[in-house]
Coordinates of C-alpha atoms and ligand atoms in Angstrom, one line a residue:
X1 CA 219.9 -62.0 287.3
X2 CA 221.2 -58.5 287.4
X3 CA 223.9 -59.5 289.1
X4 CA 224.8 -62.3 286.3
X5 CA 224.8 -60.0 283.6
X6 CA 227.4 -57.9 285.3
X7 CA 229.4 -61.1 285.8
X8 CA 229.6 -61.7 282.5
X9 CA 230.2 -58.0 281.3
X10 CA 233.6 -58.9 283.5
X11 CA 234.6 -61.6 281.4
X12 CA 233.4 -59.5 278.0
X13 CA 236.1 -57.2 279.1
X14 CA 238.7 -59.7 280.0
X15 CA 238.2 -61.8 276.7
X16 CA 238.6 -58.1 274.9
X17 CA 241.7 -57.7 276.9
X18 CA 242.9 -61.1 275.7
X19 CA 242.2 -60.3 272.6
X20 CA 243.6 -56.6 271.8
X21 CA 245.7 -56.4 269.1
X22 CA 244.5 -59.9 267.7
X23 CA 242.0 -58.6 265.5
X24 CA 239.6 -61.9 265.7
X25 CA 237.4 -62.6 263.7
X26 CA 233.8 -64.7 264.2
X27 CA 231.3 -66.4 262.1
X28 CA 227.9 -67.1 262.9
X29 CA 225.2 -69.5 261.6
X30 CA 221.7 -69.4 262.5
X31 CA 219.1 -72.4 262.4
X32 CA 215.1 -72.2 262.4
X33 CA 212.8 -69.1 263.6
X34 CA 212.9 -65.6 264.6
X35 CA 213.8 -66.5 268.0
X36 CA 216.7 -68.0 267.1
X37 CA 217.9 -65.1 265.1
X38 CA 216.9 -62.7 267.8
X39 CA 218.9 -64.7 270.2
X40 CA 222.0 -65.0 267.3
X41 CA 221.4 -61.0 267.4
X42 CA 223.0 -61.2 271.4
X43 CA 225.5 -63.9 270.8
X44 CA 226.7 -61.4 268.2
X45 CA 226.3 -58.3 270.7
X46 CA 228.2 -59.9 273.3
X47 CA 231.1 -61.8 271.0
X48 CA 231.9 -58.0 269.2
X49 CA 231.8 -56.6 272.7
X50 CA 235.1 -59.0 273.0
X51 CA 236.3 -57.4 270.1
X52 CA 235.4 -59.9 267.7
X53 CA 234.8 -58.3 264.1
X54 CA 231.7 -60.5 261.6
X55 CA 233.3 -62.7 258.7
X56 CA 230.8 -64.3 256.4
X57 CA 233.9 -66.6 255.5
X58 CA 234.9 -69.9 258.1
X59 CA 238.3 -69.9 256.6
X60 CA 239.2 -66.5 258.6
X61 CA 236.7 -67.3 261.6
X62 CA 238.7 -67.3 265.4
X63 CA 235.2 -68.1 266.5
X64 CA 232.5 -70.2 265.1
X65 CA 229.2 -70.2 266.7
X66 CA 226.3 -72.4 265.3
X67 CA 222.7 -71.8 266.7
X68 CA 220.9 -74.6 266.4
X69 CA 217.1 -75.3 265.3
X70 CA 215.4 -78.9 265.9
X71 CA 211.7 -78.2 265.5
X72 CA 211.5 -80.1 261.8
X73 CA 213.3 -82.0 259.4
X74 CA 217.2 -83.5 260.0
X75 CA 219.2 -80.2 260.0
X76 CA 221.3 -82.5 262.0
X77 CA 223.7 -83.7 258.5
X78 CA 223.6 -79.8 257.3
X79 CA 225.0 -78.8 260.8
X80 CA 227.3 -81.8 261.0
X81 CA 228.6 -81.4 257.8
X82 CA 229.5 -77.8 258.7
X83 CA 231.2 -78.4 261.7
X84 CA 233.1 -81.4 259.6
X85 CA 234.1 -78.1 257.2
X86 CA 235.5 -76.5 260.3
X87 CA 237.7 -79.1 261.5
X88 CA 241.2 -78.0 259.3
X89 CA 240.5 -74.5 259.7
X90 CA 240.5 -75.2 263.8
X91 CA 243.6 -77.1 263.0
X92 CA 245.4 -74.2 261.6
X93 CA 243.6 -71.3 263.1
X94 CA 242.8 -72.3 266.1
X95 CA 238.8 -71.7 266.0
X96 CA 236.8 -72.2 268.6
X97 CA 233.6 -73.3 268.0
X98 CA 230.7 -73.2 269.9
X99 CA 227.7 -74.6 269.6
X100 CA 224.2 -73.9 271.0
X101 CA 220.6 -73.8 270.5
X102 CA 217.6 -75.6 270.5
X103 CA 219.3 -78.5 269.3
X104 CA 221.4 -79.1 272.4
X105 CA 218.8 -79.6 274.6
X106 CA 218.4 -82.9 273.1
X107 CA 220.8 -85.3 275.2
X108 CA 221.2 -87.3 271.9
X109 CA 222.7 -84.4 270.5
X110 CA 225.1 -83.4 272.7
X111 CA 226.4 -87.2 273.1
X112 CA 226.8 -87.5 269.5
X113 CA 229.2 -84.6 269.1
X114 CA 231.4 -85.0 272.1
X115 CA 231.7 -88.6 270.3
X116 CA 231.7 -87.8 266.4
X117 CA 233.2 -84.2 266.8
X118 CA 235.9 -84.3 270.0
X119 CA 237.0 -80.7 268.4
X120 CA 233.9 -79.2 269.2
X121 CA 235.1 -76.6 272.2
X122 CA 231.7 -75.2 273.5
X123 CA 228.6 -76.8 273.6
X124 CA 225.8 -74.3 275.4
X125 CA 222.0 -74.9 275.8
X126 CA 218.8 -72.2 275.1
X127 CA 219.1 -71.2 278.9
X128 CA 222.9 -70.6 279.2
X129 CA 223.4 -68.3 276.0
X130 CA 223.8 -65.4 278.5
X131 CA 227.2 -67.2 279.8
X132 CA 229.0 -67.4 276.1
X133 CA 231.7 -65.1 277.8
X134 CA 232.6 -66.4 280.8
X135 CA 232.8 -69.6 278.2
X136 CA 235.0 -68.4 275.8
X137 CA 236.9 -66.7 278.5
X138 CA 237.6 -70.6 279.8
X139 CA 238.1 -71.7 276.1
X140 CA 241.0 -69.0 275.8
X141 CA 242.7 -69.4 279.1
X142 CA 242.4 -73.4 279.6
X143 CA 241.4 -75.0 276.1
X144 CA 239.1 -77.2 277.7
X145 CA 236.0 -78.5 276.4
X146 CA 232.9 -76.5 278.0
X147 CA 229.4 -78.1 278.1
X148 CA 227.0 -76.4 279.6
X149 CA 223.2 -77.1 279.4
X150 CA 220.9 -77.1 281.9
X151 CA 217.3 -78.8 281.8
X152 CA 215.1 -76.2 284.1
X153 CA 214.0 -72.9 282.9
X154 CA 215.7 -70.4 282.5
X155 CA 215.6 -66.9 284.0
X156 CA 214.6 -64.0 282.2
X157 CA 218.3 -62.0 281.7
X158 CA 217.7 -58.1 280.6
X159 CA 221.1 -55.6 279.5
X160 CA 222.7 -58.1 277.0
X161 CA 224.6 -56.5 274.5
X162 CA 222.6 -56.9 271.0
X163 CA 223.9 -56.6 267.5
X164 CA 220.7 -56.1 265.2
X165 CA 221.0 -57.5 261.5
X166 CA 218.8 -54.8 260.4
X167 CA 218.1 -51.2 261.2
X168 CA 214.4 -50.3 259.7
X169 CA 212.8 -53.3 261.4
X170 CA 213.7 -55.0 264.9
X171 CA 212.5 -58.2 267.0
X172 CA 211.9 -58.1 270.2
X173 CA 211.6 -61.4 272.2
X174 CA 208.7 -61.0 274.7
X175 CA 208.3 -64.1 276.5
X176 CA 209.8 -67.1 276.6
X177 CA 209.2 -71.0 276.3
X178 CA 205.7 -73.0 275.9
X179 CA 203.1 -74.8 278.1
X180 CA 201.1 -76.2 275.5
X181 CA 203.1 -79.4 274.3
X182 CA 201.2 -79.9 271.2
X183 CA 201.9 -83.8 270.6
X184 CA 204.2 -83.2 267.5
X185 CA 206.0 -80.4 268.3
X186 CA 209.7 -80.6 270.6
X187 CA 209.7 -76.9 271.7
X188 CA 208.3 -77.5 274.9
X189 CA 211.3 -80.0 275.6
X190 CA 214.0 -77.4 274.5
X191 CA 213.0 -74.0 275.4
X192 CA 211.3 -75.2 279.3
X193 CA 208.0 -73.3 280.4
X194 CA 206.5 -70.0 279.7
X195 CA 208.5 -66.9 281.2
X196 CA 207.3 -63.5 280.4
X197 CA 209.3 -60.4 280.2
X198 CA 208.3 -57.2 283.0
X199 CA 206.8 -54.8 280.7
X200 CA 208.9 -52.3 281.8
X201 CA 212.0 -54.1 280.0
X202 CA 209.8 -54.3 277.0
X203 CA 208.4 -50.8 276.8
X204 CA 212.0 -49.3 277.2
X205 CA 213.7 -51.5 274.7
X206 CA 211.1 -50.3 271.7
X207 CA 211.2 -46.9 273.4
X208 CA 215.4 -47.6 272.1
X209 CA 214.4 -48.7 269.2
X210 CA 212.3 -46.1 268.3
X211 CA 214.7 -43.4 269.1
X212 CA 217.1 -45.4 266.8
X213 CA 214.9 -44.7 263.5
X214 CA 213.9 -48.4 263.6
X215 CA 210.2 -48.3 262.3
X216 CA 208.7 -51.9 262.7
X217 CA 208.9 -54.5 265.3
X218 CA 208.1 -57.7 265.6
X219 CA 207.0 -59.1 269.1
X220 CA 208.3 -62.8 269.7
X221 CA 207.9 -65.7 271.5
X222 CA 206.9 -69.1 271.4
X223 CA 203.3 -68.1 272.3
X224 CA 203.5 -64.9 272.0
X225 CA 199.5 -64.0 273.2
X226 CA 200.2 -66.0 276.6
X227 CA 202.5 -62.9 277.1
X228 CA 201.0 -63.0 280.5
X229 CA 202.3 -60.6 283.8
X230 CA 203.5 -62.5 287.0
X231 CA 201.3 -62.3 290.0
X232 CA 204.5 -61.5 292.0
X233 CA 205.5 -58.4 290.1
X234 CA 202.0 -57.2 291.0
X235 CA 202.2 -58.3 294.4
X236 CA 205.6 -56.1 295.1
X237 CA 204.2 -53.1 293.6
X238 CA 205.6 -53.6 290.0
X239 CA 202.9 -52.7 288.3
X240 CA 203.9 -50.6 285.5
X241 CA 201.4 -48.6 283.5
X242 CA 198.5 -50.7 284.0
X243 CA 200.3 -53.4 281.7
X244 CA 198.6 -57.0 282.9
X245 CA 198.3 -58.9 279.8
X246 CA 199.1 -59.0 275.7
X247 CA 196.4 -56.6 275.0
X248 CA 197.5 -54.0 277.3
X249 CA 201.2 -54.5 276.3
X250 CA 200.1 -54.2 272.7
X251 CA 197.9 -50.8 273.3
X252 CA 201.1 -49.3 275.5
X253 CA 203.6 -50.0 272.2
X254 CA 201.2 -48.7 270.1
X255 CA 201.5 -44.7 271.8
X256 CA 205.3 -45.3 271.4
X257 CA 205.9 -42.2 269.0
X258 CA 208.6 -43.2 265.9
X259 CA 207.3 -46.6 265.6
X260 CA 205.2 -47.3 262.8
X261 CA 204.2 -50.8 262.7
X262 CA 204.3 -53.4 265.1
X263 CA 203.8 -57.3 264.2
X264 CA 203.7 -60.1 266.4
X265 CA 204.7 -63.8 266.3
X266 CA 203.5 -66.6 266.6
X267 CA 200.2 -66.5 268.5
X268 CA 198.3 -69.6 269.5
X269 CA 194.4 -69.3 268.9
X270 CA 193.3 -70.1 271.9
X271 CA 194.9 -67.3 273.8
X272 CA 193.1 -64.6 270.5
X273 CA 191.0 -63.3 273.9
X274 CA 188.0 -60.8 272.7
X275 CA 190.2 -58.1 274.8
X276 CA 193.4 -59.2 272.1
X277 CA 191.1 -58.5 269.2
X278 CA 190.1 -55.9 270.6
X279 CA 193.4 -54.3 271.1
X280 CA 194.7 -55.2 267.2
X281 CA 191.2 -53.5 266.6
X282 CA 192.2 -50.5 268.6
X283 CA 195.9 -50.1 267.9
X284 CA 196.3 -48.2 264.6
X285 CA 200.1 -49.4 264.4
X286 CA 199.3 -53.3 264.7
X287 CA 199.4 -54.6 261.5
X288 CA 196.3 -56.6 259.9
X289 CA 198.1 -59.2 258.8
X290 CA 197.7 -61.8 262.1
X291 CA 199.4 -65.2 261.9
X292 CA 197.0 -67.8 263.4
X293 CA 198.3 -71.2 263.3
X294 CA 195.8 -73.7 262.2
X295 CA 198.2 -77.0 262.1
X296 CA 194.9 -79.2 260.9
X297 CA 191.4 -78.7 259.9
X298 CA 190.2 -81.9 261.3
X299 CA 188.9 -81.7 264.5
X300 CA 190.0 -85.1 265.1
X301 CA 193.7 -84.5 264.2
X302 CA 193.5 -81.2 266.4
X303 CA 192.8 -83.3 269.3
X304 CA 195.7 -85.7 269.1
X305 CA 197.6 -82.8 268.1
X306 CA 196.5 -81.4 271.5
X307 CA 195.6 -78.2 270.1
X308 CA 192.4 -76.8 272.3
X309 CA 190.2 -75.8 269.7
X310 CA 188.5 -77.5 266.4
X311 CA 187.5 -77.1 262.9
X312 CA 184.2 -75.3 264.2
X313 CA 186.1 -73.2 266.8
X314 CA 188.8 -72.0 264.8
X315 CA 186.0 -70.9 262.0
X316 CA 183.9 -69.4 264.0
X317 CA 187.3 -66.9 265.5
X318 CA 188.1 -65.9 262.0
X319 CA 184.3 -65.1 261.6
X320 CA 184.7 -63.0 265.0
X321 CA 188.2 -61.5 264.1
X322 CA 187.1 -60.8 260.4
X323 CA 184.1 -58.8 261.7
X324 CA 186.1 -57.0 264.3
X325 CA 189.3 -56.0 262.9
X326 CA 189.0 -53.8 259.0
X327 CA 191.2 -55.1 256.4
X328 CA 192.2 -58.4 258.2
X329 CA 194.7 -60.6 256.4
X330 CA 195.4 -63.9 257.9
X331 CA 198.7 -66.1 257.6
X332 CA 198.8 -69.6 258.6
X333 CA 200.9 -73.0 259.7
X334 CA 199.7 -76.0 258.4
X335 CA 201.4 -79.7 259.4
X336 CA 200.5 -82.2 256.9
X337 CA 200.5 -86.4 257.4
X338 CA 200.7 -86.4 261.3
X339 CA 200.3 -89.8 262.5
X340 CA 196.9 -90.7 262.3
X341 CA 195.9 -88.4 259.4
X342 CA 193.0 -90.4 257.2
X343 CA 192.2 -88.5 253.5
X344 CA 189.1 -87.1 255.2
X345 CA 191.0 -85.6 257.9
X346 CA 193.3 -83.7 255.2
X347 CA 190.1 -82.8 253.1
X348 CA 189.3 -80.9 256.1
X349 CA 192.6 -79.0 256.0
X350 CA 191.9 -78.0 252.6
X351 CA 188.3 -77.1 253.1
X352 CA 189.5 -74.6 255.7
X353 CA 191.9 -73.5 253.4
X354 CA 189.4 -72.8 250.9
X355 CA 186.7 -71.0 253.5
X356 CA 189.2 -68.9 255.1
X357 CA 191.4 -67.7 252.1
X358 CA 194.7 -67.3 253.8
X359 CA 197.0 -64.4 252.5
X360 CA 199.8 -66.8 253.4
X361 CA 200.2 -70.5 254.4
X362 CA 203.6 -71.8 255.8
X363 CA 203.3 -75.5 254.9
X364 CA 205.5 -78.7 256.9
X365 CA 205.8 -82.2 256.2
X366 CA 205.1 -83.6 259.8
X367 CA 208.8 -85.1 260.5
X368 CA 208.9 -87.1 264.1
X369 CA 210.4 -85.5 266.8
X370 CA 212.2 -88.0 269.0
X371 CA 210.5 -87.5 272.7
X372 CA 207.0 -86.1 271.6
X373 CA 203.7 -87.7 272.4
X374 CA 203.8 -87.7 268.6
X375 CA 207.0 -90.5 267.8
X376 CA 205.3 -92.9 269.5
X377 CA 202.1 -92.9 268.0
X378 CA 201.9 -95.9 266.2
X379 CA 200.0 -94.8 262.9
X380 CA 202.6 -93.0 261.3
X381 CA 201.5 -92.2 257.9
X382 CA 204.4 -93.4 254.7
X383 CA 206.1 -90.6 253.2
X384 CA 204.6 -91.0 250.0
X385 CA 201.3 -90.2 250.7
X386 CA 202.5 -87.3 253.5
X387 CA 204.4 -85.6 249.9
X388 CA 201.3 -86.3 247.9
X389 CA 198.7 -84.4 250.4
X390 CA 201.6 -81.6 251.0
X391 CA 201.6 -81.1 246.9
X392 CA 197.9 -81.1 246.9
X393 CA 197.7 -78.5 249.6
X394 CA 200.7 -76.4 247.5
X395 CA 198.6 -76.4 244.5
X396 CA 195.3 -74.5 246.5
X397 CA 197.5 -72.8 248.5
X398 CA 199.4 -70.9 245.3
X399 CA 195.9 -70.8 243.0
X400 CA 194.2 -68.8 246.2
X401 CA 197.7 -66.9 246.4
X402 CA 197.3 -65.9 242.6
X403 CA 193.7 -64.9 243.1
X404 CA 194.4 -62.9 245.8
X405 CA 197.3 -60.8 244.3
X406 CA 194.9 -60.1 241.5
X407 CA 193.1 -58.3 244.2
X408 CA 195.9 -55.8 244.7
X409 CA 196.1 -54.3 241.5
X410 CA 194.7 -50.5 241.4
X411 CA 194.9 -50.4 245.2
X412 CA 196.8 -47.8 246.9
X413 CA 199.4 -49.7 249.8
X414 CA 201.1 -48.1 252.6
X415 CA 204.7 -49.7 251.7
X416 CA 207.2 -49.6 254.1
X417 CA 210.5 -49.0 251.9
X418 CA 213.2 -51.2 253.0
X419 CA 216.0 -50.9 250.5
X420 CA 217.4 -51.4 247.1
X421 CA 216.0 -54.5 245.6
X422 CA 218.7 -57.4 245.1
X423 CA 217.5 -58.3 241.3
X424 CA 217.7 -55.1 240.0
X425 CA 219.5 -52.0 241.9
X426 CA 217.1 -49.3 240.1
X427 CA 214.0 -50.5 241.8
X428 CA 213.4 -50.3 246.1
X429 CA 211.5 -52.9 247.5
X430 CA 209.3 -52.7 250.4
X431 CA 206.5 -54.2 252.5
X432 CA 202.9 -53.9 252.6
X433 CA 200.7 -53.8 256.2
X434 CA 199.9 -57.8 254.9
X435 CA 203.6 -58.4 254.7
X436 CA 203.6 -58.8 250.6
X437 CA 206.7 -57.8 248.9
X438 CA 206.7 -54.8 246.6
X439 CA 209.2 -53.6 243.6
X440 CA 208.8 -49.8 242.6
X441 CA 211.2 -47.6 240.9
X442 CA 212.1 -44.8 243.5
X443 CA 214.6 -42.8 245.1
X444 CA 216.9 -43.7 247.8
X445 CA 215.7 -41.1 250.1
X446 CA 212.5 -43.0 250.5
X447 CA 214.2 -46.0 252.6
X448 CA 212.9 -46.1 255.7
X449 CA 209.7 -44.5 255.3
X450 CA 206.3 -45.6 254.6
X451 CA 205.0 -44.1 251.3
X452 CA 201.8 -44.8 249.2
X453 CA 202.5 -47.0 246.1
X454 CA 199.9 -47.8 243.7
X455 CA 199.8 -51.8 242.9
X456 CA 200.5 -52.8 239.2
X457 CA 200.7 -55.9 238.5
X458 CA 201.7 -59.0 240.6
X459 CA 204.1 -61.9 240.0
X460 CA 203.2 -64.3 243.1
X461 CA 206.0 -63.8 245.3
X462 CA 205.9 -59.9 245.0
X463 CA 203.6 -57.2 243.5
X464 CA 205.0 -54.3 241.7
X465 CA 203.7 -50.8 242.3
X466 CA 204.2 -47.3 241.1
X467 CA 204.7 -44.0 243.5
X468 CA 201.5 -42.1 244.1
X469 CA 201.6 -38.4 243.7
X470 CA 200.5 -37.6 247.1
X471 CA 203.7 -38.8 248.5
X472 CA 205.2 -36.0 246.7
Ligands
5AD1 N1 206.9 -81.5 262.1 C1 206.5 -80.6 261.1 N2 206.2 -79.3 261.4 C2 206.3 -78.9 262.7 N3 206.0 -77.7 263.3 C3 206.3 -77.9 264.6 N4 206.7 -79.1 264.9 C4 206.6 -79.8 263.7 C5 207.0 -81.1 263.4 N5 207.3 -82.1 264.3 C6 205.5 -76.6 262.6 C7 204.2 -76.0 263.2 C8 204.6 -74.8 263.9 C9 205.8 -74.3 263.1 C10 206.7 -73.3 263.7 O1 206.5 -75.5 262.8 O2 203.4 -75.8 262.1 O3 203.6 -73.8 263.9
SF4_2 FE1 205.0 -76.1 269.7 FE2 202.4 -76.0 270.2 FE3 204.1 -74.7 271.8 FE4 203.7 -73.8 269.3 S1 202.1 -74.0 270.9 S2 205.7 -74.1 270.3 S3 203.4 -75.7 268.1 S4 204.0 -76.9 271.5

């Protein structure tokens, strides 16, 4: 793997080569989650190694790269429509464009843009994005199309270049891929099987992080509490500071002095082990706020759904969590209309939603997924009534919302400052420990800290605060 990377550090410095005194430019899109962008964050570290420079504008772009997302909806015309956009400039410029991502894992996919877009020069899979180099490298010196995909897993690569978006908070992709194949859901199909990263990778990249100010992170993967330590790094001595599992990863980040908060994504419940509680519990940096994806709150759906636990189970966790972790917020993924669901089932979703009292609840129309379990289930429920039960489920979802900012007001938040706020340049915005968004009037010297702000007043999507005088 090692020896990869260096392979392709070669062809970063003989793309740069080719390109000195060009002054190239490259534009990137980014689909779907925080993997995606985390992974957008190397395609960028390695393209501005070859002496690419960022344009937010196509028209100037020697290098378009589009990573893909295919877990809901048709982002298909949106993508198509932008490599359509591209076409003339690639005409005149002579852009390459590359294409990657979830999406082109899906056979489908790849046929219908080596037929519909013949322009297209790269098309590259989740386990190749490592090789974008040596790619582009063949791009520039033979202009002939390049597809690579491959269908098995992938290897864990470490040392590729990154280019972070941000510089207070920073993701850091633990493991990789999912074994669980939830009936609705293509990830499984596009990102191959579970692959953890040594801890010793981890622990030194925050350890970089934290030396370069960065103040949050945000572990990642698909299923990010299967984080899980292979038997054969144990077995050839590898064992690095008694790190075996996600809660003794989590407890090792949380000693790592600089960093201030650490949040992870996106857990499955089953894998919320008495020893993970515990560790959240333990670790004073682990933010409260834990996403636990519910997806249904009929035990019947969670079956087909092939989710492992049911409406009883997932209760009685948040009974356990809430009783073992102080000041627990919980977020949440709910998939409404999946094939099969009856009016009873969906009253269950919302009674959950009630009993639990979610301090945020991400909310999906269930859209087919060609390949799933889930496509060919034969009880597909009409549109209609899947936008009907999703509006239903909006209405609770924002009436507990608005009851629970109420509860904010006269409280004293630790706010982590992240900037000036874009509607009005006189106020900083910031983040609470349960993620809500936070307006104050302040000074820019507070950026990058974490200060006490007394809560206001709230307006749904943020709460507005005032400085406390202890911070001064
Ligand atoms: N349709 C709608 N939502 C989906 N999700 C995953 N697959 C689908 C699908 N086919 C949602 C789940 C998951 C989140 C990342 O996306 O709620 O937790
Ligand atoms: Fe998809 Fe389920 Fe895996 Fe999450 S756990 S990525 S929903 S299959």
């Amino acid at each position: 793997m090692k020896a990869e990377i260096e392979k392709q550090k070669e062809y970063i410095q003989q793309v740069k080569d080719i390109n000195k005194n060009k002054k190239p430019k490259y534009i990137i899109q980014t689909f779907g989650c925080q993997l995606n962008e985390n992974d957008s964050e190397k395609l960028s570290g390695m393209v501005e190694e070859m002496g690419y420079k960022r344009t937010e504008d196509a028209k100037e772009a020697d290098l378009a790269i589009f990573n893909t997302c295919c877990v809901r909806e048709n982002a298909e015309d949106k993508l198509f429509g932008k490599i359509g956009e591209l076409k003339k400039v690639r005409e005149t410029r002579g852009t390459i464009i590359a294409i990657g991502g979830c999406m082109m894992q899906e056979k489908h996919m790849t046929d219908k843009i080596q037929e519909s877009y013949p322009y297209v020069d790269i098309i590259f899979g989740t386990h190749t994005l490592h090789k974008i180099p040596e790619n582009i490298h063949k791009i520039l010196e033979k202009r002939k199309k390049v597809k690579d995909v491959i269908d098995i897993d992938g290897e864990v690569y470490e040392g590729i270049p990154i280019k972070r978006e941000n510089n207070i908070k920073a993701s850091v992709t633990i493991m990789y891929g999912c074994n669980n194949f939830c009936s609705y859901c293509i990830v499984p199909y596009v990102r191959g099987r579970e692959r953890s990263r040594h801890p010793k990778d981890i622990l030194e990249e925050v350890e970089e992080l934290a030396k370069g100010g960065y103040k949050e992170i945000t572990l990642l993967g698909q299923n990010v509490n299967s984080y899980l330590v292979s038997e054969n790094w144990k077995e050839a001595g590898k064992q690095y500071k008694g790190i075996n599992s996600f809660a003794t990863l989590l407890k090792e980040i949380n000693k790592i002095q600089g960093i201030e908060r650490i949040r992870f994504v996106s857990p499955h419940p089953k894998d919320f082990t008495d020893d993970v509680i515990e560790a959240i519990a333990e670790s004073d940096k682990v933010c409260k706020l834990i996403h636990l994806p519910l997806q249904s709150g009929s035990t019947n759906m969670l079956k087909i759904m092939n989710r492992k636990y049911s409406k009883e189970s997932y209760l009685e966790l948040v009974t356990k969590m809430k009783s073992k972790i102080k000041n627990l917020t919980l977020s949440t993924d709910i998939i409404v209309g999946f094939a099969g669901e009856t009016e009873e089932d969906f009253e269950d979703t919302l009674d959950i939603v009630r009993k639990v009292g979610f301090e945020q609840v991400y909310m999906f129309i269930y859209s087919i997924r060609e390949g799933t379990p889930g496509a060919k289930m034969e009880n597909q429920i009409p549109e209609e009534i899947k936008h009907k039960r999703f509006n239903r489920l909006k209405e609770l979802v924002e009436s507990q919302i608005e009851q629970n900012n109420k509860k904010y007001i006269g409280t004293i938040q630790k706010v982590l400052v992240e900037g000036i706020s874009k509607n009005n340049e006189k106020m900083l915005t910031g983040r609470t420990d349960s993620n809500k968004v936070v307006i104050f009037e302040g000074n820019k010297q507070d950026i990058n800290k974490i200060i006490q702000i007394k809560i206001v007043s709230e307006h749904m999507w943020y709460l507005k605060g005032e400085i406390e005088d202890v911070n001064r």
